[in-house]
Amino acid sequence: MQNTPTSSGHLLTLLQLSDSALPTGAFSHSFGMESYLETGQVHDEASFAHWLRLFLEQSLTYTDGLLLRLAFEADNDQRIIELDRLIHASALPRQLRIAAQKMGARMLAVALAGFPVPSLRSYQQAVQAGTGTGHPAIAYALAARGAGAPLADALSSYLFSTATSLTQNAIRAIPLGQDAGQRVIRQMHETVNAAVAKIFTLDDQDLGVATPGLEIAQMRHEHQRARMFMS
């Protein structure tokens, strides 16, 4: 059997940046899920899996997913800042904007510590200067592109990482068992693949497409009497 030389450099980069142990603060955010816990709409494995599938299909595809693709394809720093401002303006719930800024700052710092590519440094400087707000999907896109990762792989790993983080948060909050969490994550394989395919059909006009029910839940979260999560 003939050996074929391969390079796993980009794969290792994606595995590191999408690791659940990455210190971006994702464990502190439910992105509105906790509001559904309070109303009882999410209360077990099946209802959470349904919520997560809709979140990926109807929200994340048109926000972080599309943003990542557009940032990956951007050919100059001005385009990156334009996308940064567009996604910030499209996030109506205040908690969501704050969450994106906090996680974006951490993703930038972590990505630069391991993958100091010029585009990441320029983006961080813009955020520090106040001309950008910071978003984790943009930082992820620039780091993945700098590592030579294929766009589809970068999209899949980012979306799947988000699904995994939210599942881990649901395991704590509902609570779910670890086996139930793994079953949910396995169900999301097909959803993530479909979301990636959908993202390649979208353009700038689709960025930030609203899901009113989720946005209302995200706004309501700020006023809950008791909360485990920051969003």
mmCIF file of C-alpha atoms in Angstrom:
data_model
loop_
_atom_site.group_PDB
_atom_site.id
_atom_site.type_symbol
_atom_site.label_atom_id
_atom_site.label_comp_id
_atom_site.label_asym_id
_atom_site.label_seq_id
_atom_site.Cartn_x
_atom_site.Cartn_y
_atom_site.Cartn_z
ATOM 1 C CA MET A 1 0.000 0.000 0.000
ATOM 2 C CA GLN A 2 1.496 3.292 -1.127
ATOM 3 C CA ASN A 3 1.701 6.085 1.442
ATOM 4 C CA THR A 4 0.365 9.468 0.427
ATOM 5 C CA PRO A 5 1.922 12.508 2.141
ATOM 6 C CA THR A 6 -0.693 14.686 3.803
ATOM 7 C CA SER A 7 -0.687 17.797 5.939
ATOM 8 C CA SER A 8 -2.929 18.051 8.975
ATOM 9 C CA GLY A 9 -1.843 21.555 9.917
ATOM 10 C CA HIS A 10 -5.156 23.210 9.155
ATOM 11 C CA LEU A 11 -7.087 20.391 10.847
ATOM 12 C CA LEU A 12 -5.119 20.817 14.045
ATOM 13 C CA THR A 13 -5.785 24.563 13.948
ATOM 14 C CA LEU A 14 -9.522 23.999 13.583
ATOM 15 C CA LEU A 15 -9.530 21.399 16.359
ATOM 16 C CA GLN A 16 -7.779 23.823 18.691
ATOM 17 C CA LEU A 17 -10.002 26.804 17.886
ATOM 18 C CA SER A 18 -13.204 24.759 18.116
ATOM 19 C CA ASP A 19 -12.245 22.938 21.311
ATOM 20 C CA SER A 20 -14.834 23.264 24.064
ATOM 21 C CA ALA A 21 -11.975 24.102 26.457
ATOM 22 C CA LEU A 22 -11.056 27.221 24.467
ATOM 23 C CA PRO A 23 -11.321 30.131 26.947
ATOM 24 C CA THR A 24 -13.806 32.297 25.059
ATOM 25 C CA GLY A 25 -16.557 32.233 27.704
ATOM 26 C CA ALA A 26 -19.010 30.180 25.622
ATOM 27 C CA PHE A 27 -19.986 28.245 28.757
ATOM 28 C CA SER A 28 -21.542 31.471 30.116
ATOM 29 C CA HIS A 29 -23.982 32.003 27.246
ATOM 30 C CA SER A 30 -27.173 30.240 26.188
ATOM 31 C CA PHE A 31 -28.151 32.694 23.399
ATOM 32 C CA GLY A 32 -31.770 32.707 24.522
ATOM 33 C CA MET A 33 -32.105 29.026 25.380
ATOM 34 C CA GLU A 34 -32.506 29.816 29.082
ATOM 35 C CA SER A 35 -35.661 31.807 28.332
ATOM 36 C CA TYR A 36 -37.147 28.682 26.764
ATOM 37 C CA LEU A 37 -36.152 26.723 29.862
ATOM 38 C CA GLU A 38 -38.069 29.172 32.028
ATOM 39 C CA THR A 39 -41.252 28.798 29.958
ATOM 40 C CA GLY A 40 -40.907 25.011 29.816
ATOM 41 C CA GLN A 41 -40.661 24.909 26.022
ATOM 42 C CA VAL A 42 -37.248 23.313 26.428
ATOM 43 C CA HIS A 43 -37.302 20.734 29.211
ATOM 44 C CA ASP A 44 -35.809 17.434 28.031
ATOM 45 C CA GLU A 45 -33.632 15.796 25.391
ATOM 46 C CA ALA A 46 -36.202 15.910 22.598
ATOM 47 C CA SER A 47 -37.298 19.513 23.156
ATOM 48 C CA PHE A 48 -33.700 20.704 23.427
ATOM 49 C CA ALA A 49 -32.685 18.861 20.240
ATOM 50 C CA HIS A 50 -35.615 20.525 18.462
ATOM 51 C CA TRP A 51 -34.597 23.956 19.770
ATOM 52 C CA LEU A 52 -30.954 23.463 18.837
ATOM 53 C CA ARG A 53 -31.819 22.331 15.322
ATOM 54 C CA LEU A 54 -33.952 25.430 14.763
ATOM 55 C CA PHE A 55 -31.257 27.659 16.274
ATOM 56 C CA LEU A 56 -28.704 26.299 13.815
ATOM 57 C CA GLU A 57 -31.035 26.404 10.808
ATOM 58 C CA GLN A 58 -32.840 29.701 11.397
ATOM 59 C CA SER A 59 -30.362 31.824 13.342
ATOM 60 C CA LEU A 60 -26.732 30.717 13.317
ATOM 61 C CA THR A 61 -26.731 30.022 9.586
ATOM 62 C CA TYR A 62 -27.633 33.648 8.839
ATOM 63 C CA THR A 63 -25.463 35.237 11.515
ATOM 64 C CA ASP A 64 -22.185 33.635 12.575
ATOM 65 C CA GLY A 65 -22.160 31.111 9.748
ATOM 66 C CA LEU A 66 -22.638 33.567 6.898
ATOM 67 C CA LEU A 67 -20.420 36.110 8.645
ATOM 68 C CA LEU A 68 -17.606 33.558 8.840
ATOM 69 C CA ARG A 69 -17.887 32.799 5.130
ATOM 70 C CA LEU A 70 -17.912 36.462 4.118
ATOM 71 C CA ALA A 71 -14.969 37.277 6.393
ATOM 72 C CA PHE A 72 -13.032 34.277 5.056
ATOM 73 C CA GLU A 73 -13.602 35.556 1.510
ATOM 74 C CA ALA A 74 -12.802 39.209 2.329
ATOM 75 C CA ASP A 75 -9.798 40.562 0.444
ATOM 76 C CA ASN A 76 -9.022 43.649 2.554
ATOM 77 C CA ASP A 77 -9.243 45.045 6.087
ATOM 78 C CA GLN A 78 -11.947 47.554 5.169
ATOM 79 C CA ARG A 79 -14.266 44.727 4.155
ATOM 80 C CA ILE A 80 -13.676 43.029 7.514
ATOM 81 C CA ILE A 81 -14.682 46.185 9.402
ATOM 82 C CA GLU A 82 -17.749 46.582 7.192
ATOM 83 C CA LEU A 83 -18.856 43.048 8.089
ATOM 84 C CA ASP A 84 -18.087 43.678 11.768
ATOM 85 C CA ARG A 85 -20.352 46.720 11.798
ATOM 86 C CA LEU A 86 -23.114 44.987 9.859
ATOM 87 C CA ILE A 87 -23.334 42.043 12.248
ATOM 88 C CA HIS A 88 -23.210 44.314 15.291
ATOM 89 C CA ALA A 89 -26.033 46.480 13.943
ATOM 90 C CA SER A 90 -28.158 43.460 13.056
ATOM 91 C CA ALA A 91 -28.070 42.034 16.606
ATOM 92 C CA LEU A 92 -31.108 43.658 18.235
ATOM 93 C CA PRO A 93 -30.940 42.075 21.734
ATOM 94 C CA ARG A 94 -28.459 44.009 23.879
ATOM 95 C CA GLN A 95 -27.204 40.860 25.610
ATOM 96 C CA LEU A 96 -26.388 39.328 22.237
ATOM 97 C CA ARG A 97 -24.250 42.294 21.211
ATOM 98 C CA ILE A 98 -22.404 42.218 24.530
ATOM 99 C CA ALA A 99 -21.875 38.452 24.282
ATOM 100 C CA ALA A 100 -20.437 38.772 20.766
ATOM 101 C CA GLN A 101 -18.036 41.512 21.876
ATOM 102 C CA LYS A 102 -16.805 39.572 24.910
ATOM 103 C CA MET A 103 -16.394 36.303 23.050
ATOM 104 C CA GLY A 104 -14.908 38.127 20.057
ATOM 105 C CA ALA A 105 -12.240 39.767 22.212
ATOM 106 C CA ARG A 106 -11.337 36.424 23.759
ATOM 107 C CA MET A 107 -11.290 34.603 20.404
ATOM 108 C CA LEU A 108 -9.019 37.308 18.995
ATOM 109 C CA ALA A 109 -6.619 37.059 21.921
ATOM 110 C CA VAL A 110 -6.533 33.255 21.846
ATOM 111 C CA ALA A 111 -6.187 33.084 18.062
ATOM 112 C CA LEU A 112 -3.370 35.633 18.036
ATOM 113 C CA ALA A 113 -1.531 33.767 20.781
ATOM 114 C CA GLY A 114 -1.304 30.695 18.576
ATOM 115 C CA PHE A 115 -1.764 31.985 15.036
ATOM 116 C CA PRO A 116 -0.459 35.583 14.729
ATOM 117 C CA VAL A 117 -1.421 36.194 11.089
ATOM 118 C CA PRO A 118 -1.399 39.847 9.893
ATOM 119 C CA SER A 119 -5.141 40.001 9.204
ATOM 120 C CA LEU A 120 -5.921 38.966 12.787
ATOM 121 C CA ARG A 121 -3.555 41.586 14.175
ATOM 122 C CA SER A 122 -5.119 44.278 11.970
ATOM 123 C CA TYR A 123 -8.587 43.277 13.156
ATOM 124 C CA GLN A 124 -7.537 43.385 16.804
ATOM 125 C CA GLN A 125 -6.018 46.840 16.302
ATOM 126 C CA ALA A 126 -9.279 48.062 14.746
ATOM 127 C CA VAL A 127 -11.267 46.694 17.692
ATOM 128 C CA GLN A 128 -8.892 48.302 20.186
ATOM 129 C CA ALA A 129 -9.150 51.604 18.303
ATOM 130 C CA GLY A 130 -12.949 51.470 18.389
ATOM 131 C CA THR A 131 -13.448 51.219 14.636
ATOM 132 C CA GLY A 132 -14.590 47.601 15.074
ATOM 133 C CA THR A 133 -16.564 45.867 17.796
ATOM 134 C CA GLY A 134 -15.098 42.353 17.636
ATOM 135 C CA HIS A 135 -16.865 39.124 16.740
ATOM 136 C CA PRO A 136 -15.728 35.513 17.302
ATOM 137 C CA ALA A 137 -16.785 34.319 13.839
ATOM 138 C CA ILE A 138 -14.586 36.913 12.140
ATOM 139 C CA ALA A 139 -11.587 36.072 14.314
ATOM 140 C CA TYR A 140 -12.155 32.359 13.678
ATOM 141 C CA ALA A 141 -12.400 32.940 9.925
ATOM 142 C CA LEU A 142 -9.147 34.892 9.764
ATOM 143 C CA ALA A 143 -7.258 32.327 11.853
ATOM 144 C CA ALA A 144 -8.625 29.411 9.821
ATOM 145 C CA ARG A 145 -7.803 31.117 6.535
ATOM 146 C CA GLY A 146 -4.301 31.903 7.780
ATOM 147 C CA ALA A 147 -3.807 28.225 8.576
ATOM 148 C CA GLY A 148 -4.822 27.229 5.056
ATOM 149 C CA ALA A 149 -8.061 25.543 6.104
ATOM 150 C CA PRO A 150 -10.736 24.984 3.448
ATOM 151 C CA LEU A 151 -13.727 27.266 3.967
ATOM 152 C CA ALA A 152 -16.203 24.392 4.248
ATOM 153 C CA ASP A 153 -14.127 22.805 7.011
ATOM 154 C CA ALA A 154 -13.901 26.108 8.876
ATOM 155 C CA LEU A 155 -17.674 26.523 8.671
ATOM 156 C CA SER A 156 -18.411 22.975 9.782
ATOM 157 C CA SER A 157 -16.058 23.125 12.746
ATOM 158 C CA TYR A 158 -17.372 26.503 13.947
ATOM 159 C CA LEU A 159 -21.046 25.555 13.712
ATOM 160 C CA PHE A 160 -20.440 22.167 15.289
ATOM 161 C CA SER A 161 -18.443 23.766 18.093
ATOM 162 C CA THR A 162 -21.349 26.101 18.842
ATOM 163 C CA ALA A 163 -23.786 23.180 18.887
ATOM 164 C CA THR A 164 -21.492 21.291 21.247
ATOM 165 C CA SER A 165 -21.110 24.254 23.609
ATOM 166 C CA LEU A 166 -24.861 24.808 23.774
ATOM 167 C CA THR A 167 -25.399 21.104 24.417
ATOM 168 C CA GLN A 168 -22.940 21.169 27.293
ATOM 169 C CA ASN A 169 -24.805 24.154 28.705
ATOM 170 C CA ALA A 170 -28.110 22.291 28.349
ATOM 171 C CA ILE A 171 -26.633 19.282 30.157
ATOM 172 C CA ARG A 172 -26.029 21.576 33.139
ATOM 173 C CA ALA A 173 -29.199 23.631 32.945
ATOM 174 C CA ILE A 174 -32.077 21.263 32.099
ATOM 175 C CA PRO A 175 -30.310 19.009 33.257
ATOM 176 C CA LEU A 176 -29.549 16.293 30.703
ATOM 177 C CA GLY A 177 -27.382 13.244 31.128
ATOM 178 C CA GLN A 178 -24.046 12.997 29.321
ATOM 179 C CA ASP A 179 -25.345 10.195 27.090
ATOM 180 C CA ALA A 180 -28.371 12.304 26.128
ATOM 181 C CA GLY A 181 -26.019 15.144 25.247
ATOM 182 C CA GLN A 182 -24.010 12.885 22.965
ATOM 183 C CA ARG A 183 -27.180 11.715 21.227
ATOM 184 C CA VAL A 184 -28.186 15.329 20.583
ATOM 185 C CA ILE A 185 -24.739 16.223 19.263
ATOM 186 C CA ARG A 186 -24.858 13.245 16.893
ATOM 187 C CA GLN A 187 -28.234 14.419 15.600
ATOM 188 C CA MET A 188 -26.691 17.773 14.724
ATOM 189 C CA HIS A 189 -24.249 16.278 12.197
ATOM 190 C CA GLU A 190 -26.818 16.383 9.408
ATOM 191 C CA THR A 191 -28.070 19.806 10.505
ATOM 192 C CA VAL A 192 -24.583 21.284 10.415
ATOM 193 C CA ASN A 193 -23.873 19.794 6.981
ATOM 194 C CA ALA A 194 -27.131 21.228 5.639
ATOM 195 C CA ALA A 195 -26.379 24.617 7.208
ATOM 196 C CA VAL A 196 -22.954 24.752 5.539
ATOM 197 C CA ALA A 197 -24.506 23.981 2.152
ATOM 198 C CA LYS A 198 -27.118 26.701 2.741
ATOM 199 C CA ILE A 199 -24.488 29.282 3.705
ATOM 200 C CA PHE A 200 -22.820 28.923 0.308
ATOM 201 C CA THR A 201 -26.072 30.068 -1.367
ATOM 202 C CA LEU A 202 -26.403 33.296 0.678
ATOM 203 C CA ASP A 203 -25.034 36.812 0.214
ATOM 204 C CA ASP A 204 -24.653 40.103 2.116
ATOM 205 C CA GLN A 205 -28.380 40.807 2.081
ATOM 206 C CA ASP A 206 -29.013 37.650 4.119
ATOM 207 C CA LEU A 207 -26.617 38.611 6.918
ATOM 208 C CA GLY A 208 -28.469 38.968 10.206
ATOM 209 C CA VAL A 209 -31.838 37.761 8.925
ATOM 210 C CA ALA A 210 -34.134 38.022 11.951
ATOM 211 C CA THR A 211 -35.863 35.233 13.828
ATOM 212 C CA PRO A 212 -38.360 37.276 15.884
ATOM 213 C CA GLY A 213 -39.299 34.529 18.343
ATOM 214 C CA LEU A 214 -35.673 33.909 19.277
ATOM 215 C CA GLU A 215 -34.898 37.624 19.489
ATOM 216 C CA ILE A 216 -37.821 38.163 21.865
ATOM 217 C CA ALA A 217 -36.598 35.277 24.019
ATOM 218 C CA GLN A 218 -33.096 36.760 24.024
ATOM 219 C CA MET A 219 -34.476 40.139 25.103
ATOM 220 C CA ARG A 220 -36.647 38.537 27.770
ATOM 221 C CA HIS A 221 -33.666 36.725 29.240
ATOM 222 C CA GLU A 222 -32.229 39.964 30.600
ATOM 223 C CA HIS A 223 -35.264 40.338 32.887
ATOM 224 C CA GLN A 224 -35.485 36.795 34.258
ATOM 225 C CA ARG A 225 -35.481 36.624 38.048
ATOM 226 C CA ALA A 226 -32.879 33.851 38.164
ATOM 227 C CA ARG A 227 -30.275 33.072 35.520
ATOM 228 C CA MET A 228 -27.414 30.630 35.032
ATOM 229 C CA PHE A 229 -26.174 32.295 31.856
ATOM 230 C CA MET A 230 -25.232 35.795 30.712
ATOM 231 C CA SER A 231 -27.355 35.624 27.540
#
